[in-house]
XYZ file of C-alpha atoms in Angstrom:
731
model
C 34.777 226.667 3.739
C 33.207 223.227 3.328
C 30.255 223.163 5.742
C 29.662 219.436 5.209
C 32.993 217.597 5.303
C 31.449 214.197 6.161
C 29.067 214.479 3.185
C 31.983 215.294 0.892
C 34.038 212.441 2.319
C 31.191 209.992 1.732
C 30.628 211.284 -1.816
C 34.338 210.962 -2.575
C 34.338 207.402 -1.219
C 31.430 206.497 -3.512
C 32.963 208.258 -6.530
C 30.763 211.331 -7.013
C 33.062 213.922 -8.537
C 33.196 217.382 -6.920
C 33.353 219.308 -10.175
C 33.591 219.190 -13.950
C 34.441 221.489 -16.861
C 31.786 222.046 -19.504
C 32.298 222.256 -23.259
C 33.173 225.970 -22.942
C 35.785 225.313 -20.281
C 33.677 226.671 -17.415
C 34.120 224.858 -14.114
C 30.986 223.651 -12.319
C 30.896 222.455 -8.713
C 28.634 219.746 -7.295
C 26.436 221.211 -4.556
C 25.372 219.522 -1.350
C 21.775 218.942 -2.462
C 23.017 217.018 -5.488
C 25.350 214.932 -3.337
C 22.516 214.047 -0.961
C 20.097 213.230 -3.794
C 22.535 210.942 -5.622
C 23.606 209.193 -2.410
C 19.974 208.550 -1.493
C 19.403 206.772 -4.829
C 22.260 204.497 -3.828
C 20.446 203.826 -0.523
C 23.132 205.734 1.390
C 21.883 208.055 4.095
C 23.497 211.499 4.039
C 20.806 214.031 4.926
C 22.799 215.199 7.965
C 26.480 215.204 8.851
C 25.817 212.555 11.480
C 24.095 210.225 9.032
C 26.810 210.767 6.409
C 29.488 209.927 8.986
C 27.624 206.741 10.026
C 27.131 205.665 6.419
C 30.785 206.156 5.588
C 31.818 204.219 8.689
C 29.479 201.378 7.753
C 30.927 201.175 4.227
C 34.469 201.149 5.527
C 33.600 198.498 8.137
C 32.135 196.208 5.451
C 35.301 196.588 3.388
C 37.523 195.803 6.414
C 35.550 192.664 7.140
C 36.282 191.241 3.685
C 39.220 188.869 3.623
C 39.506 189.598 -0.121
C 37.821 192.078 -2.468
C 35.405 190.301 -4.824
C 37.534 190.947 -7.887
C 40.991 192.025 -8.871
C 41.928 193.069 -12.402
C 45.674 192.854 -12.943
C 47.474 194.256 -15.954
C 51.019 192.961 -15.683
C 53.518 195.789 -15.913
C 56.603 193.655 -15.263
C 57.839 190.110 -14.959
C 57.437 190.220 -11.181
C 55.098 187.709 -9.651
C 51.797 189.158 -8.457
C 51.200 189.565 -4.732
C 48.010 189.021 -2.760
C 47.035 190.808 0.411
C 44.544 189.331 2.869
C 42.925 191.669 5.383
C 41.998 189.463 8.303
C 39.116 190.907 10.330
C 39.479 190.701 14.103
C 42.578 188.468 14.028
C 42.810 188.313 17.821
C 45.981 187.377 19.681
C 48.586 184.926 18.498
C 49.230 183.497 15.095
C 47.105 181.462 12.679
C 47.401 178.965 9.845
C 46.326 180.169 6.440
C 46.006 178.784 2.913
C 45.708 180.433 -0.501
C 44.490 178.357 -3.454
C 44.843 179.794 -6.927
C 42.832 177.991 -9.617
C 43.839 178.995 -13.136
C 41.248 179.188 -15.880
C 42.888 176.136 -17.381
C 42.215 174.176 -14.200
C 45.806 174.243 -12.904
C 45.948 174.663 -9.133
C 48.582 176.429 -7.019
C 48.662 176.222 -3.211
C 50.436 178.446 -0.727
C 50.265 177.520 2.955
C 51.929 179.149 5.925
C 51.422 180.544 9.376
C 51.509 184.047 10.787
C 49.660 187.347 10.534
C 51.355 190.745 10.395
C 50.396 193.633 12.601
C 47.027 195.035 11.659
C 45.712 191.701 10.520
C 47.514 191.659 7.175
C 48.837 188.663 5.267
C 50.939 189.608 2.217
C 52.156 186.814 -0.035
C 53.727 186.378 -3.453
C 51.818 184.065 -5.770
C 53.699 181.206 -7.446
C 54.571 181.353 -11.116
C 53.583 183.780 -13.828
C 49.875 183.780 -14.484
C 48.579 183.703 -18.067
C 45.945 186.179 -19.112
C 42.471 184.950 -18.284
C 39.862 184.560 -15.586
C 41.256 182.808 -12.541
C 39.859 182.127 -9.044
C 41.592 182.857 -5.778
C 40.375 181.220 -2.528
C 41.781 181.951 0.909
C 41.198 180.459 4.350
C 42.566 181.750 7.644
C 42.077 179.529 10.741
C 41.543 181.836 13.701
C 40.867 180.836 17.256
C 37.284 181.957 16.737
C 36.918 179.799 13.637
C 37.924 179.849 9.953
C 37.604 183.008 7.845
C 37.160 182.422 4.112
C 37.173 184.544 1.003
C 37.020 184.144 -2.767
C 38.129 186.481 -5.494
C 37.851 186.585 -9.247
C 41.475 187.180 -10.282
C 41.508 188.565 -13.827
C 44.814 188.934 -15.650
C 44.540 191.127 -18.758
C 46.783 191.950 -21.707
C 48.305 195.383 -22.073
C 46.056 196.482 -24.924
C 43.268 195.613 -27.339
C 43.772 194.066 -30.753
C 45.281 196.520 -33.225
C 43.571 197.128 -36.559
C 46.912 196.188 -38.133
C 46.265 192.591 -37.143
C 43.501 192.449 -39.785
C 44.786 194.826 -42.443
C 48.438 193.823 -42.765
C 49.291 197.214 -41.268
C 47.537 199.137 -44.025
C 44.714 201.665 -43.823
C 41.259 200.324 -44.607
C 37.759 201.487 -45.379
C 34.263 200.156 -44.942
C 30.622 201.211 -45.204
C 28.308 201.841 -42.277
C 24.532 201.599 -42.329
C 21.462 201.279 -40.156
C 20.465 197.695 -40.802
C 16.703 198.171 -40.297
C 16.616 200.786 -43.091
C 17.809 198.323 -45.755
C 15.279 197.698 -48.507
C 15.447 194.622 -50.710
C 13.113 192.615 -52.918
C 13.197 189.667 -50.523
C 13.089 191.132 -47.007
C 9.878 191.458 -44.995
C 9.791 195.217 -44.471
C 12.968 195.594 -42.423
C 16.598 194.955 -43.224
C 17.673 191.541 -41.950
C 20.801 189.484 -41.541
C 20.640 188.138 -45.101
C 20.606 191.749 -46.383
C 23.637 192.456 -44.214
C 25.430 189.424 -45.607
C 24.623 190.426 -49.178
C 25.760 193.982 -48.527
C 29.063 192.691 -47.194
C 29.636 190.447 -50.185
C 28.850 193.265 -52.592
C 31.120 195.771 -50.893
C 33.974 193.292 -50.559
C 34.257 193.329 -54.358
C 35.425 196.941 -54.095
C 37.927 196.371 -51.356
C 35.824 197.331 -48.315
C 37.033 195.545 -45.188
C 34.033 196.078 -42.880
C 30.315 196.807 -42.679
C 29.294 198.959 -39.727
C 25.896 198.375 -38.105
C 23.612 200.076 -35.648
C 23.212 198.268 -32.286
C 21.357 194.996 -32.861
C 20.172 194.901 -29.217
C 16.729 193.603 -28.265
C 13.825 196.074 -28.508
C 10.117 195.843 -27.828
C 9.379 196.762 -31.449
C 6.217 198.618 -30.580
C 5.116 202.189 -30.010
C 7.974 204.528 -29.228
C 10.297 201.742 -28.083
C 12.257 201.279 -31.296
C 15.392 203.355 -30.616
C 18.480 201.121 -30.865
C 20.331 203.082 -28.169
C 17.799 202.375 -25.394
C 17.167 198.640 -25.716
C 15.476 196.277 -23.277
C 18.651 194.175 -23.338
C 22.188 194.718 -24.516
C 22.984 191.028 -23.950
C 20.541 189.699 -26.547
C 19.401 190.760 -29.982
C 16.318 192.059 -31.737
C 14.562 189.131 -33.413
C 13.229 191.478 -36.091
C 16.590 190.978 -37.870
C 15.981 187.259 -38.400
C 15.518 186.295 -42.030
C 12.626 183.883 -41.550
C 13.097 182.402 -45.017
C 16.664 181.428 -44.033
C 15.611 179.486 -40.936
C 16.389 175.811 -41.707
C 13.040 174.592 -40.322
C 11.069 176.524 -42.963
C 12.230 174.091 -45.631
C 10.933 171.241 -43.448
C 7.678 172.553 -41.994
C 4.597 172.229 -44.254
C 2.387 174.273 -41.894
C 4.762 177.264 -41.970
C 5.147 176.969 -45.740
C 1.389 177.011 -46.167
C 1.050 180.075 -43.966
C 3.738 181.968 -45.881
C 1.993 181.133 -49.160
C -1.530 182.095 -48.064
C -3.146 185.178 -49.699
C -3.781 186.897 -46.362
C -0.164 186.498 -45.285
C 1.161 187.679 -48.654
C -1.037 190.779 -48.378
C 0.308 191.576 -44.914
C 3.835 191.060 -46.200
C 3.216 193.325 -49.182
C 2.008 196.078 -46.864
C 5.143 195.879 -44.734
C 7.383 195.620 -47.766
C 5.960 198.720 -49.495
C 5.920 201.009 -46.447
C 8.172 204.065 -46.480
C 8.920 203.431 -42.796
C 9.728 200.353 -40.745
C 6.454 199.187 -39.231
C 8.139 197.500 -36.304
C 5.096 196.083 -34.562
C 3.546 194.821 -37.804
C 6.767 193.191 -39.015
C 7.394 191.693 -35.561
C 3.935 190.141 -35.543
C 4.373 188.652 -39.019
C 7.745 187.151 -38.160
C 6.723 185.940 -34.700
C 3.712 184.062 -36.063
C 5.838 182.074 -38.491
C 8.679 181.559 -36.023
C 6.270 179.988 -33.538
C 5.338 177.379 -36.137
C 9.000 176.736 -36.859
C 9.798 176.380 -33.179
C 7.047 173.788 -32.754
C 8.530 171.794 -35.653
C 12.013 172.255 -34.243
C 11.019 170.776 -30.889
C 9.311 167.824 -32.467
C 11.962 166.988 -35.048
C 15.243 168.259 -33.613
C 15.098 168.674 -29.853
C 13.257 165.444 -29.150
C 15.329 163.489 -31.676
C 18.638 165.071 -30.589
C 19.615 165.954 -34.178
C 22.820 167.943 -34.764
C 20.787 171.132 -34.878
C 19.025 170.161 -31.676
C 22.375 169.491 -30.049
C 23.680 172.869 -31.227
C 20.677 174.522 -29.555
C 21.359 172.696 -26.294
C 24.978 173.832 -26.405
C 23.869 177.424 -27.032
C 21.550 177.257 -23.999
C 24.385 176.031 -21.795
C 26.812 178.662 -23.094
C 24.384 181.513 -22.486
C 23.326 180.186 -19.099
C 21.043 181.948 -16.662
C 20.959 185.328 -18.482
C 19.311 183.622 -21.492
C 16.773 181.924 -19.249
C 16.007 185.229 -17.566
C 15.704 187.084 -20.870
C 13.335 184.468 -22.324
C 11.342 184.392 -19.096
C 11.063 188.180 -19.130
C 9.638 188.149 -22.660
C 7.217 185.317 -21.836
C 5.912 187.060 -18.701
C 5.572 190.358 -20.547
C 3.656 188.711 -23.385
C 1.342 187.031 -20.883
C 0.610 190.221 -18.939
C 0.098 192.218 -22.119
C -2.425 189.651 -23.300
C -4.198 189.969 -19.926
C -4.145 193.777 -20.038
C -1.716 193.951 -17.101
C 1.524 194.650 -18.948
C 1.715 198.397 -18.480
C 5.021 199.906 -19.602
C 7.408 197.334 -18.216
C 8.234 194.941 -15.423
C 7.836 197.579 -12.716
C 4.085 197.498 -13.522
C 3.893 193.740 -12.975
C 2.590 192.350 -9.684
C 5.276 192.629 -7.015
C 5.883 188.900 -6.743
C 7.262 188.938 -10.321
C 9.834 191.690 -9.757
C 12.546 189.236 -8.727
C 13.670 186.758 -11.419
C 14.435 184.217 -8.685
C 11.127 184.553 -6.837
C 8.821 181.535 -6.270
C 6.186 183.172 -8.499
C 8.633 183.486 -11.393
C 9.857 179.920 -10.900
C 6.252 178.708 -10.950
C 5.694 180.667 -14.172
C 8.775 179.031 -15.714
C 7.504 175.596 -14.862
C 4.104 176.336 -16.349
C 5.343 178.013 -19.547
C 8.457 176.073 -20.563
C 7.494 175.952 -24.235
C 7.032 179.717 -24.426
C 10.336 180.401 -22.699
C 12.121 177.925 -24.955
C 10.579 179.657 -27.991
C 12.362 182.912 -27.138
C 15.604 180.984 -26.562
C 15.193 179.324 -29.955
C 14.785 182.700 -31.677
C 18.013 183.993 -30.083
C 19.752 180.790 -31.117
C 18.726 181.310 -34.738
C 19.690 184.985 -34.588
C 23.120 183.978 -33.405
C 23.459 181.402 -36.174
C 22.469 183.903 -38.879
C 24.803 186.577 -37.482
C 27.629 184.047 -37.452
C 26.866 183.142 -41.070
C 26.868 186.807 -42.109
C 30.173 187.434 -40.329
C 31.788 184.327 -41.748
C 30.496 185.151 -45.228
C 31.895 188.674 -45.053
C 35.334 187.451 -44.112
C 35.287 184.696 -46.731
C 34.487 187.363 -49.310
C 37.654 189.235 -48.313
C 36.429 191.522 -45.531
C 39.070 190.886 -42.913
C 37.239 193.006 -40.340
C 33.797 191.711 -41.343
C 30.858 193.047 -39.374
C 31.398 196.109 -37.188
C 28.977 196.003 -34.257
C 27.858 198.836 -31.982
C 27.492 198.597 -28.196
C 24.997 201.081 -26.722
C 25.902 202.802 -23.485
C 22.764 201.777 -21.595
C 19.572 199.713 -21.388
C 16.009 200.697 -20.513
C 14.913 200.854 -16.892
C 11.794 198.799 -17.721
C 13.679 196.201 -19.733
C 15.077 192.714 -19.362
C 18.621 193.575 -18.215
C 17.353 195.741 -15.357
C 14.982 192.948 -14.328
C 17.470 190.093 -14.782
C 20.190 191.722 -12.652
C 18.431 192.994 -9.516
C 20.202 195.876 -7.827
C 22.720 196.377 -10.619
C 20.906 199.334 -12.178
C 20.337 202.481 -10.116
C 16.664 203.324 -9.692
C 15.680 206.994 -9.776
C 18.621 208.107 -11.927
C 18.990 208.794 -15.637
C 22.278 209.025 -17.502
C 22.703 212.207 -19.495
C 24.899 215.199 -20.240
C 25.268 218.566 -18.503
C 23.973 221.815 -19.959
C 25.928 223.118 -22.942
C 25.381 225.373 -25.966
C 23.543 222.506 -27.682
C 21.015 222.307 -24.831
C 20.609 224.939 -22.127
C 18.999 222.373 -19.830
C 21.357 219.511 -20.617
C 20.206 216.062 -21.665
C 18.746 212.961 -20.079
C 18.836 209.803 -22.164
C 16.042 207.781 -20.644
C 17.979 204.887 -19.144
C 19.463 204.230 -15.693
C 23.147 203.812 -14.965
C 24.791 200.628 -13.809
C 25.923 200.939 -10.206
C 29.722 200.682 -10.496
C 30.032 199.284 -6.953
C 27.469 196.533 -7.605
C 29.191 195.851 -10.924
C 32.473 195.319 -9.081
C 30.808 193.241 -6.368
C 29.579 190.958 -9.130
C 33.156 190.528 -10.429
C 32.199 192.484 -13.560
C 30.099 189.567 -14.783
C 27.628 191.819 -16.617
C 30.411 193.744 -18.402
C 32.115 190.517 -19.472
C 28.841 189.181 -20.854
C 28.182 192.432 -22.681
C 31.533 192.301 -24.393
C 31.151 188.652 -25.382
C 27.785 189.355 -26.920
C 29.004 192.500 -28.683
C 32.114 190.866 -30.135
C 30.468 187.620 -31.205
C 30.999 186.929 -34.924
C 32.707 190.281 -35.531
C 36.225 191.656 -35.621
C 35.368 195.297 -34.962
C 33.386 196.968 -32.174
C 32.216 200.527 -31.602
C 31.580 201.520 -27.997
C 29.017 204.306 -27.837
C 30.003 207.179 -25.555
C 33.243 205.522 -24.469
C 33.669 208.209 -21.803
C 31.034 206.260 -19.868
C 33.752 203.760 -18.961
C 35.480 206.584 -17.087
C 32.608 208.608 -15.693
C 28.886 209.115 -16.270
C 26.670 212.125 -15.696
C 23.882 211.115 -13.305
C 20.645 213.113 -13.140
C 18.051 212.411 -10.422
C 14.766 211.548 -12.140
C 12.322 214.436 -12.089
C 15.044 217.099 -12.155
C 17.021 218.767 -14.943
C 20.575 218.028 -15.904
C 21.610 221.191 -14.030
C 21.010 219.098 -10.863
C 23.308 216.273 -11.953
C 26.906 215.312 -11.316
C 29.558 213.023 -12.706
C 30.152 209.668 -11.023
C 33.453 207.882 -11.417
C 33.693 204.387 -12.941
C 36.550 201.838 -12.562
C 38.031 202.639 -15.967
C 41.218 200.612 -15.645
C 39.332 197.484 -14.648
C 36.760 197.902 -17.438
C 39.438 198.683 -20.037
C 41.518 195.724 -18.930
C 38.616 193.330 -19.349
C 37.843 194.946 -22.703
C 41.428 194.300 -23.783
C 41.149 190.670 -22.656
C 37.959 190.028 -24.623
C 39.298 191.979 -27.602
C 42.459 189.873 -27.749
C 40.613 186.605 -27.334
C 38.252 187.403 -30.172
C 40.670 189.451 -32.294
C 38.332 192.435 -32.140
C 39.430 195.971 -33.011
C 37.821 198.540 -30.671
C 36.669 202.029 -31.624
C 35.522 204.449 -28.902
C 32.955 207.140 -29.689
C 34.694 210.072 -27.963
C 32.944 213.098 -29.476
C 32.069 216.213 -27.505
C 33.645 217.244 -24.183
C 36.249 214.635 -23.286
C 38.106 214.760 -19.945
C 41.899 215.056 -20.323
C 42.529 211.622 -18.887
C 40.533 209.824 -21.600
C 42.631 210.256 -24.785
C 45.877 208.945 -23.204
C 44.039 205.882 -21.909
C 42.468 205.142 -25.288
C 45.925 205.433 -26.817
C 47.439 203.209 -24.137
C 44.835 200.473 -24.738
C 45.000 200.744 -28.556
C 41.381 201.918 -28.737
C 40.776 204.030 -31.823
C 39.027 207.375 -31.526
C 36.143 208.685 -33.606
C 36.257 211.666 -35.958
C 33.247 213.050 -37.805
C 33.922 215.612 -40.546
C 30.852 217.684 -39.611
C 32.466 218.441 -36.241
C 36.040 218.977 -37.336
C 36.109 222.800 -37.306
C 38.632 225.323 -36.024
C 37.958 228.382 -33.874
C 36.985 230.345 -36.973
C 34.419 227.625 -37.799
C 36.422 226.594 -40.876
C 36.718 222.920 -41.745
C 40.092 221.502 -40.719
C 42.499 220.214 -43.352
C 42.546 216.533 -44.140
C 46.153 216.151 -42.994
C 45.246 217.464 -39.517
C 43.068 214.475 -38.680
C 44.101 211.981 -36.027
C 46.269 209.020 -37.134
C 44.477 206.857 -34.584
C 40.819 207.267 -35.476
C 37.923 205.949 -37.509
C 36.831 208.933 -39.597
C 33.420 209.437 -41.208
C 31.670 212.337 -42.882
C 28.589 212.188 -40.662
C 26.836 209.935 -38.124
C 23.347 208.721 -37.151
C 22.505 211.924 -35.276
C 22.944 214.192 -38.305
C 21.410 214.364 -41.775
C 22.983 212.590 -44.742
C 25.094 214.755 -47.015
C 22.361 215.296 -49.584
C 19.931 216.297 -46.853
C 22.531 218.549 -45.215
C 23.090 220.281 -48.551
C 19.369 220.692 -49.227
C 18.540 221.725 -45.647
C 16.030 218.919 -45.372
C 16.551 218.673 -41.594
C 15.789 222.395 -41.278
C 12.547 221.979 -43.233
C 11.516 219.135 -40.917
C 12.300 221.208 -37.834
C 10.135 223.998 -39.215
C 7.308 221.542 -39.987
C 7.230 220.232 -36.427
C 7.672 223.617 -34.781
C 11.233 223.380 -33.500
C 11.965 226.319 -35.771
C 9.205 228.663 -34.723
C 8.858 230.964 -37.730
C 9.751 231.405 -41.384
C 12.130 234.156 -40.351
C 13.992 231.735 -38.047
C 14.025 229.208 -40.896
C 15.685 231.728 -43.195
C 18.305 232.475 -40.516
C 18.958 228.758 -40.149
C 19.257 228.389 -43.890
C 21.737 231.258 -43.979
C 23.861 229.540 -41.311
C 23.707 226.307 -43.286
C 24.774 228.127 -46.445
C 27.802 229.473 -44.572
C 28.648 225.950 -43.424
C 28.310 224.574 -46.932
C 30.442 227.380 -48.278
C 33.121 226.617 -45.705
C 32.999 222.940 -46.668
C 33.260 223.796 -50.354
C 36.247 226.060 -49.651
C 38.050 223.212 -47.945
C 37.214 220.696 -50.688
C 38.173 223.110 -53.489
C 41.373 224.127 -51.721
C 42.478 220.501 -51.454
C 41.506 219.685 -55.002
C 38.551 217.380 -54.349
C 35.815 219.613 -55.814
C 35.705 221.980 -58.769
C 34.476 225.504 -57.975
C 31.678 225.293 -60.555
C 30.426 221.867 -59.341
C 29.500 222.735 -55.773
C 25.717 222.467 -56.203
C 25.557 218.870 -57.442
C 24.860 216.440 -54.537
C 26.550 213.452 -56.185
C 29.750 215.435 -56.741
C 29.700 216.777 -53.189
C 29.328 213.191 -51.924
C 32.299 212.052 -53.998
C 34.422 215.030 -52.902
C 33.640 214.607 -49.220
C 34.547 210.934 -49.230
C 37.706 211.628 -51.227
C 38.562 214.126 -48.466
C 38.032 211.683 -45.554
C 39.931 208.992 -47.489
C 42.861 211.388 -47.802
C 43.206 211.830 -44.024
C 45.909 209.931 -42.147
C 43.257 208.118 -40.103
C 43.740 204.341 -40.363
C 40.030 203.501 -40.839
C 37.525 205.322 -43.035
C 33.778 204.780 -42.865
C 31.474 205.641 -45.788
C 27.750 206.066 -45.156
C 25.452 203.892 -47.269
C 22.796 206.613 -46.941
C 25.216 209.080 -48.550
C 26.016 206.684 -51.394
C 22.283 206.165 -52.003
C 21.472 209.899 -51.941
C 19.150 209.778 -48.927
C 18.007 213.141 -47.606
C 15.904 212.558 -44.490
C 17.750 212.158 -41.158
C 17.468 208.794 -39.457
C 17.263 210.503 -36.079
C 16.419 213.967 -34.756
C 17.982 214.089 -31.271
C 15.734 215.445 -28.550
C 12.563 215.215 -30.678
C 9.720 213.055 -29.397
C 8.478 210.316 -31.734
C 5.060 212.019 -32.039
C 6.799 214.900 -33.780
C 9.335 212.934 -35.795
C 9.535 209.122 -36.061
C 13.253 208.641 -35.575
C 14.779 205.212 -36.260
C 12.004 204.241 -38.695
C 13.012 205.704 -42.067
C 13.707 203.054 -44.714
C 15.982 203.610 -47.667
C 14.255 204.712 -50.858
C 16.320 202.455 -53.095
C 16.728 198.702 -53.042
C 20.075 197.372 -51.897
C 20.696 195.682 -55.248
C 20.125 198.978 -57.091
C 22.552 200.838 -54.839
C 25.247 198.188 -55.279
C 24.738 198.213 -59.040
C 24.943 202.018 -59.360
C 28.067 203.016 -61.354
C 28.324 206.293 -59.413
C 28.454 204.359 -56.133
C 31.221 202.143 -57.510
C 33.180 205.162 -58.713
C 33.082 206.706 -55.243
C 34.072 203.470 -53.514
C 36.891 202.809 -55.969
C 38.228 206.303 -55.426
C 38.032 205.835 -51.653
C 39.830 202.481 -51.929
C 42.679 203.968 -53.977
C 43.124 206.975 -51.708
C 43.061 204.849 -48.552
C 45.616 202.492 -50.062
C 47.844 205.344 -51.232
C 48.497 206.749 -47.751
C 50.047 204.792 -44.925
C 50.092 205.300 -41.192
C 53.603 205.551 -39.721
C 54.559 202.471 -37.647
C 53.412 202.782 -34.061
C 50.866 205.502 -34.758
C 47.988 203.065 -34.393
C 48.524 203.224 -30.643
C 47.245 206.764 -30.685
C 47.949 210.459 -30.613
C 46.620 213.124 -28.336
C 43.486 214.796 -29.561
């Protein structure tokens, strides 16, 4: 018997799910303590049945008092005209005049006026005409005896699905190469891969028929200490300036002071240190680049902004297009820099003085007025980043890469970062997103960032989600959404507890997917959802319905006997790769390099445990070899040679029916060390910092690399996907 029905009713109203099935198929129920804890983080009282009942009544009363919900996302299913329902609060006796004004995104205006209210205070009306897809505005006014009641709604009409990969590949299968941009080593970069490296990589790969270059998230990071992980950025709306190629900034060719600095012996020594390091020295590289960029910004203001040159005008247009979020992001960085210099920065904005916690506070406005140049500097850097990313994307497509750059959208942003500060109340304090306990982790996982409150997101007409998508799809025709299940539900864990105390919270998937489809169609962007692990049954059909491709990683494609699945069993609606950023490259997997590292840092406690792990790895490698030999991709007497294993594995993934194939640049280059060890603290292993051992030019000139890519190209071209299969198949 449910001893707390009001608590359960409130939780259901908010979207906290009562149960879930884990990776082993075991059903877990959400207990009352978890309900209460999660509701409290949403500022909803539920400690007693009486308080839960009052809270639910308050929420329902607020909804009844709205003439219109703040947003409606409509996915037309027929040619029928859409209808609008007004819920008139306290209509009183008698009738009333009312008016509905629909303003299309194009500016066209439609008016409907009439008189009368149905029983229960409802006005139901058919809108005129057939609305085009886009972002429209609906305004309504009802003249009651007590005075007018008004409401406004963002009325979003979306297409049925996202852009199909076939739109860019003439219906054929395609392949590309994915890499972690910061790892790229070249003769000209400053110790971290930059946008010029990415452009050169794209041009080189296009010569062998690759149609895309996949990248790690380019989101903004602090670039210091442990805060270098691309999947927990300070902002997902803006980018990490460390990827700017300073030598490609137009002002460098004009600014004598910056040229002198770059030529000075001290600067060249600092640059040489960063360039020769085996790891990305984020803070050092950031300092070097920032110092020169400040000189270039000063020149830019004097010679382009003040003179209104074409470049200055382009900057002004960029500022207008990005609007308040750019101002807030730049302000955040300027305040943080100032407090760090004063020794008051702490670990984020929550450590700032209270009057700076609100981006619209008088103290913050006063800071903006006093530090306009500093705030404009950070805007200038984002402007240049955007220009260089656009140049890289355009260059890739001009070289023949129809999909161009393939960007990655992380699932969350840091609690102490810019997005959480810039959008007050949108992120849930006291909660971390994670995953429930499973065989991989007995205690589950917490990922270090807070969730977006789905109700606040909806109240804001999904503005943050729309901006995220526009940033993520800018200058690219392909987008990966990390942990796409997060659009359907997210596992919330109260801070200070373990994942065993968490529960899933429902998200408005149809609304989010509809807006994703709209932005995808407008930009021509193919969408790939990372759907690995335990996926609820409702997710695959929705991905199929919206033409969102799935993800398949060869390492995980095993049957119940732990044998590798055949190539022809792979999904015909997926992007398939051999590995991903959370697992070692093929050469490292074969050599057991990740096992050696885990032994070195104590995750494998003894030599005996190491031997057991090596034995398990040998079994896995033997199973892989059996599959590759059976399908004719590897000779039985060639199993020990890493370069032949790499060629065989990529021949295997290219032979699958999956429409898109991704080849790892690390695998092509023979890298062995993992880029990331999940769940390992940076003090034990510096994830996200390993640079490639070989220069980009050397990798692209390697005959073995070209042989592998040419073989992949031929195999991808030789097999077609049946018409219609791009819309998806069940897992």
